[in-house]
PDB file of C-alpha atoms in Angstrom:
ATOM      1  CA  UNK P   6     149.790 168.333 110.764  1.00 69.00           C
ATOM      2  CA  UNK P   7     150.044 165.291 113.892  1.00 74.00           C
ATOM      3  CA  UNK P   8     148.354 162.913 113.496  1.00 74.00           C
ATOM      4  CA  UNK P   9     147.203 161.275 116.990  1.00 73.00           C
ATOM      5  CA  UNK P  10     145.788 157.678 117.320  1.00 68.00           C
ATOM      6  CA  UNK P  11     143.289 156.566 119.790  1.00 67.00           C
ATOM      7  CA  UNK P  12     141.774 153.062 120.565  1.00 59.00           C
ATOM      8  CA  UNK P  13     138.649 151.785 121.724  1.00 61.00           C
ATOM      9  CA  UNK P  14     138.231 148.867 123.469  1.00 61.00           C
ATOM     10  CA  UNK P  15     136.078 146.046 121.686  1.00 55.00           C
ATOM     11  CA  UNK P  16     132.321 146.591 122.795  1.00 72.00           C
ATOM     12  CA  UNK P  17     129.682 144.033 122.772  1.00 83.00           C
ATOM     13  CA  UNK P  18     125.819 145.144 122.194  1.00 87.00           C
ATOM     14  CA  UNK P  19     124.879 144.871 125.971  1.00 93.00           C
ATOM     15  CA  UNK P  20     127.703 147.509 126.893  1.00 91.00           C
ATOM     16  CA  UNK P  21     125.616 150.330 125.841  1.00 93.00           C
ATOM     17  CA  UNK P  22     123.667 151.658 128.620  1.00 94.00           C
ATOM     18  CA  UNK P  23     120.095 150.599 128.711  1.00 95.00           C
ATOM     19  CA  UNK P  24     119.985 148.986 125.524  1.00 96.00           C
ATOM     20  CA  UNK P  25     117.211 146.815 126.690  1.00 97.00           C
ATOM     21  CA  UNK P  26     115.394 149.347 128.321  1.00 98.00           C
ATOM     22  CA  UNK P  27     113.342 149.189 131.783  1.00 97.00           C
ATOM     23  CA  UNK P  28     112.986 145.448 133.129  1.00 97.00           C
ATOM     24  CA  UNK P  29     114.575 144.293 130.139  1.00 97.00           C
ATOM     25  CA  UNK P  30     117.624 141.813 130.098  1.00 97.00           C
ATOM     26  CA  UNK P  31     120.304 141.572 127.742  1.00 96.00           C
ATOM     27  CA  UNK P  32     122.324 138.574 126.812  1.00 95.00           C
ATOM     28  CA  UNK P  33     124.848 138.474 124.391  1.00 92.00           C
ATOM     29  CA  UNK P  34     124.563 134.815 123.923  1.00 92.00           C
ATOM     30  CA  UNK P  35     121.157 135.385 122.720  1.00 92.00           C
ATOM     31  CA  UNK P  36     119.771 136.798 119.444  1.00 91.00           C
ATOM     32  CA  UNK P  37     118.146 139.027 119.416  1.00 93.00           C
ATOM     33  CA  UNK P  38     120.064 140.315 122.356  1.00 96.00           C
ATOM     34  CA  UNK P  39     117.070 141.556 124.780  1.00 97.00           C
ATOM     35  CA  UNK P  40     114.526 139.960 126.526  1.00 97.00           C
ATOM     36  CA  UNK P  41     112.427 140.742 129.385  1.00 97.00           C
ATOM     37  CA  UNK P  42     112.162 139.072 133.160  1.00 92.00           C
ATOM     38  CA  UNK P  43     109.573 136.451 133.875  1.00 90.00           C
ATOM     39  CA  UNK P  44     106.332 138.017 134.422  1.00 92.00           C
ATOM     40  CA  UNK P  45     107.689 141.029 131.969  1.00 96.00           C
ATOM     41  CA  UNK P  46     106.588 141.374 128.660  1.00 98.00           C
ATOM     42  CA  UNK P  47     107.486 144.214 125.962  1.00 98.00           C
ATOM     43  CA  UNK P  48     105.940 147.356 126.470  1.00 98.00           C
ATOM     44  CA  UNK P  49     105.219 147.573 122.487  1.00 98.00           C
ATOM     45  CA  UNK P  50     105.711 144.013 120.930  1.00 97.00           C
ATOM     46  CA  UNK P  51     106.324 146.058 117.459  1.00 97.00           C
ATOM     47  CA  UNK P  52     108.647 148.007 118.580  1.00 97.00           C
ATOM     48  CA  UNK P  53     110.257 144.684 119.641  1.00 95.00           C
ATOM     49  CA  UNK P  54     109.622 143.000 116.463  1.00 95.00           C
ATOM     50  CA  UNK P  55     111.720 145.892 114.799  1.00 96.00           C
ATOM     51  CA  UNK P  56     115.174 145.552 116.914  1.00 96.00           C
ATOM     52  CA  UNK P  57     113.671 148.909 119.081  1.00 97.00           C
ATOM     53  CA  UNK P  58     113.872 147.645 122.361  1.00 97.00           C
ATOM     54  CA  UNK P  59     114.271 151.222 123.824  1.00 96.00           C
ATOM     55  CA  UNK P  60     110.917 151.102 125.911  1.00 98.00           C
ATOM     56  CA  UNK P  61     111.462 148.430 127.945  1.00 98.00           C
ATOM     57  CA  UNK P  62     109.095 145.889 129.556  1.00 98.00           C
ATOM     58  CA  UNK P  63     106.245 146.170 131.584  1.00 97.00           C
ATOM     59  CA  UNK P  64     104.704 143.874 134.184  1.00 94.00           C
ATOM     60  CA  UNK P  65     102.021 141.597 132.576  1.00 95.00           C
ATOM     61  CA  UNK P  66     100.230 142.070 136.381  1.00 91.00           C
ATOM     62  CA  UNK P  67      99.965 145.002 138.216  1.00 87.00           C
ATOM     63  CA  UNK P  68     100.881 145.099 141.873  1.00 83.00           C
ATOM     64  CA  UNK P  69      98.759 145.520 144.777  1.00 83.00           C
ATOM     65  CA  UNK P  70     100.979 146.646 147.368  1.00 80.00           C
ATOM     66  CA  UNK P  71      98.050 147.546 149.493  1.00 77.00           C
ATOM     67  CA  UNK P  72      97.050 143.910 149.745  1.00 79.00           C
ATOM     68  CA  UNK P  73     100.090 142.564 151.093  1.00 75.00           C
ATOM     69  CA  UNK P  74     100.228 139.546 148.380  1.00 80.00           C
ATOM     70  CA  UNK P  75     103.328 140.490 146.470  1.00 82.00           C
ATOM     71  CA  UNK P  76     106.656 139.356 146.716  1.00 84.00           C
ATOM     72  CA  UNK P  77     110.025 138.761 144.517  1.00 88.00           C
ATOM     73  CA  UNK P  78     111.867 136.529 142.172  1.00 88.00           C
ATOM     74  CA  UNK P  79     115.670 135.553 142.848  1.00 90.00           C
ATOM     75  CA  UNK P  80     117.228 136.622 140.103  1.00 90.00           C
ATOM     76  CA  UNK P  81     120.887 135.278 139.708  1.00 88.00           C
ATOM     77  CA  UNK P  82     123.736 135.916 137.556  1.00 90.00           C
ATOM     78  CA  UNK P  83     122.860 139.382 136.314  1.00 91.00           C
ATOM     79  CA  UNK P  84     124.566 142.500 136.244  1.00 91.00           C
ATOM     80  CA  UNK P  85     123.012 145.178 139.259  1.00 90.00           C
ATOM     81  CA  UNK P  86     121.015 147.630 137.200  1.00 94.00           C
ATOM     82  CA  UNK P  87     121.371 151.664 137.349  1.00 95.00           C
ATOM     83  CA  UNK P  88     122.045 152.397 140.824  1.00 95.00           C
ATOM     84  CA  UNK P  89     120.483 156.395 140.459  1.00 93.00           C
ATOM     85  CA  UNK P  90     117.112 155.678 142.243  1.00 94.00           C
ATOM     86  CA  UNK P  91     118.454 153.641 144.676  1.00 96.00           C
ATOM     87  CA  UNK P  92     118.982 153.698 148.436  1.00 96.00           C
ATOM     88  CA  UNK P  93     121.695 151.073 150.476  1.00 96.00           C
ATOM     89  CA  UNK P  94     122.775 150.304 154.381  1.00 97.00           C
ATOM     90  CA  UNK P  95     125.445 148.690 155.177  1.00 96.00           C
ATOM     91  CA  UNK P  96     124.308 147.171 158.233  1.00 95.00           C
ATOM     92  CA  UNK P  97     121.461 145.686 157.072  1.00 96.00           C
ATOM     93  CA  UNK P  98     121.164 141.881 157.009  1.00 94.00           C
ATOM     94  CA  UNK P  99     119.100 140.673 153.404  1.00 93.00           C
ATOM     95  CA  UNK P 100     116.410 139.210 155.520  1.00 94.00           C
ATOM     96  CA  UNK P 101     115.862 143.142 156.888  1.00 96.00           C
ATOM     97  CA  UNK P 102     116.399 144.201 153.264  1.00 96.00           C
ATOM     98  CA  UNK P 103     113.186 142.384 152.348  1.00 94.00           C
ATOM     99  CA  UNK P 104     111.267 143.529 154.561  1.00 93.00           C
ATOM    100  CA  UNK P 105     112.237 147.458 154.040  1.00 94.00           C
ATOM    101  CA  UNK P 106     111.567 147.158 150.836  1.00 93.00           C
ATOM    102  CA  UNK P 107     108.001 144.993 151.178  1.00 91.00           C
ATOM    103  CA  UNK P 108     107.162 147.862 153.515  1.00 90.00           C
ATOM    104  CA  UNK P 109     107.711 150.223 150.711  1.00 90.00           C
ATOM    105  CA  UNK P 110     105.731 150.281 147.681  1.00 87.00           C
ATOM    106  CA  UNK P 111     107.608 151.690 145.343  1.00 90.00           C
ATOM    107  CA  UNK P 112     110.264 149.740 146.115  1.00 93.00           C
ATOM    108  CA  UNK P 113     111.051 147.556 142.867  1.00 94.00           C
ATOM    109  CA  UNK P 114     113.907 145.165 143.731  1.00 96.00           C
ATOM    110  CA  UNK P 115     116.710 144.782 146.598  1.00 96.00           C
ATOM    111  CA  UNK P 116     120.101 143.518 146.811  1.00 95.00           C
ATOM    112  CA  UNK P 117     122.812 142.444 149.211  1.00 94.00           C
ATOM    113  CA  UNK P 118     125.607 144.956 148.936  1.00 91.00           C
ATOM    114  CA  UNK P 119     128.511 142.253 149.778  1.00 89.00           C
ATOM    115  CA  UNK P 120     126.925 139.063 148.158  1.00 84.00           C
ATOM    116  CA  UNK P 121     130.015 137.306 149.541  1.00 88.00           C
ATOM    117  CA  UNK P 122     128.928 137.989 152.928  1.00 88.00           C
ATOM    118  CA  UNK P 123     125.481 138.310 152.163  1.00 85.00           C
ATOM    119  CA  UNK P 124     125.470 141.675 154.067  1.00 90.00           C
ATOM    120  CA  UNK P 125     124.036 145.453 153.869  1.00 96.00           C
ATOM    121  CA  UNK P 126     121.441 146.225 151.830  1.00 97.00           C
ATOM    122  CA  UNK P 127     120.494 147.807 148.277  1.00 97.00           C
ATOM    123  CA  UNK P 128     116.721 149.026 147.620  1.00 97.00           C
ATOM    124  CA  UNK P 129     115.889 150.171 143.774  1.00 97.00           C
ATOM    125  CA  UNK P 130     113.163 152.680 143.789  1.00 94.00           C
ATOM    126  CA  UNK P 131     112.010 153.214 140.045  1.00 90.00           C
ATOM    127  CA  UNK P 132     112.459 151.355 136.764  1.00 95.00           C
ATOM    128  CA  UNK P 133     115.371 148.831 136.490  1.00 96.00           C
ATOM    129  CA  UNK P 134     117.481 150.105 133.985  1.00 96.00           C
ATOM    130  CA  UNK P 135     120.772 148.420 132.371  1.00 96.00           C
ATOM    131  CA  UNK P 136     120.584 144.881 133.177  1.00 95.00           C
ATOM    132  CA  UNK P 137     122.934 142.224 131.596  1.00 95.00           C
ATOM    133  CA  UNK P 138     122.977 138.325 132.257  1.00 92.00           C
ATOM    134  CA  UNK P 139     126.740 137.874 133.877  1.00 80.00           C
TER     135      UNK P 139
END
């Protein structure tokens, strides 16, 4: 018999995926470690209550995209969420971004792609999944 040896690498409870679950934030420095995004609350506060943050957050409004009134909240220092739904161009200037994804409603959030440069452009089309304060 061989015996083998493997090593992980030290984890911390916002490295697994989605812990939080949709519009929900996690933050190791807090405790517990999930919370959701202003004007987000949890989809079932018991759930919550019990460590189960699995289903996420939901909005505490509903959008009207239809009435033109809704907009977005700068959100800095967070990790980009699951990029599967999503949509980008390069060429794009974040001003343009906006308004793609205003035009769009079931466009959830947007992103420059080079925040250095403050170019191209990222559009999220579903639940954000997998967010982490930086």
């Amino acid at each position: 018999m061989r015996w083998e040896i493997y090593v992980t690498g030290q984890m911390d409870s916002c490295d697994r995926y989605g812990l939080c679950g949709a519009y929900g934030i996690c933050s190791i420095n807090d405790s517990p470690p999930c919370g959701c995004f202003r004007g987000f609350e949890p989809r079932f506060p018991e759930e919550w209550r019990r460590a189960d943050w699995d289903n996420g957050c939901v909005r505490k409004v509903e959008l009207d995209c239809a009435a033109g009134g809704d907009g977005f909240v700068k959100q800095s220092g967070v990790k980009v969420p699951d990029t599967r739904r999503s949509w980008f161009n390069a060429s794009m200037t974040l001003e343009e971004c906006e308004s793609e994804c205003l035009r769009k409603c079931n466009c959830t959030a947007y992103a420059s792609l080079n925040i250095s440069t403050g170019t191209g452009c990222l559009i999220w089309f579903d639940e954000l999944i997998d967010m982490s304060v930086c």
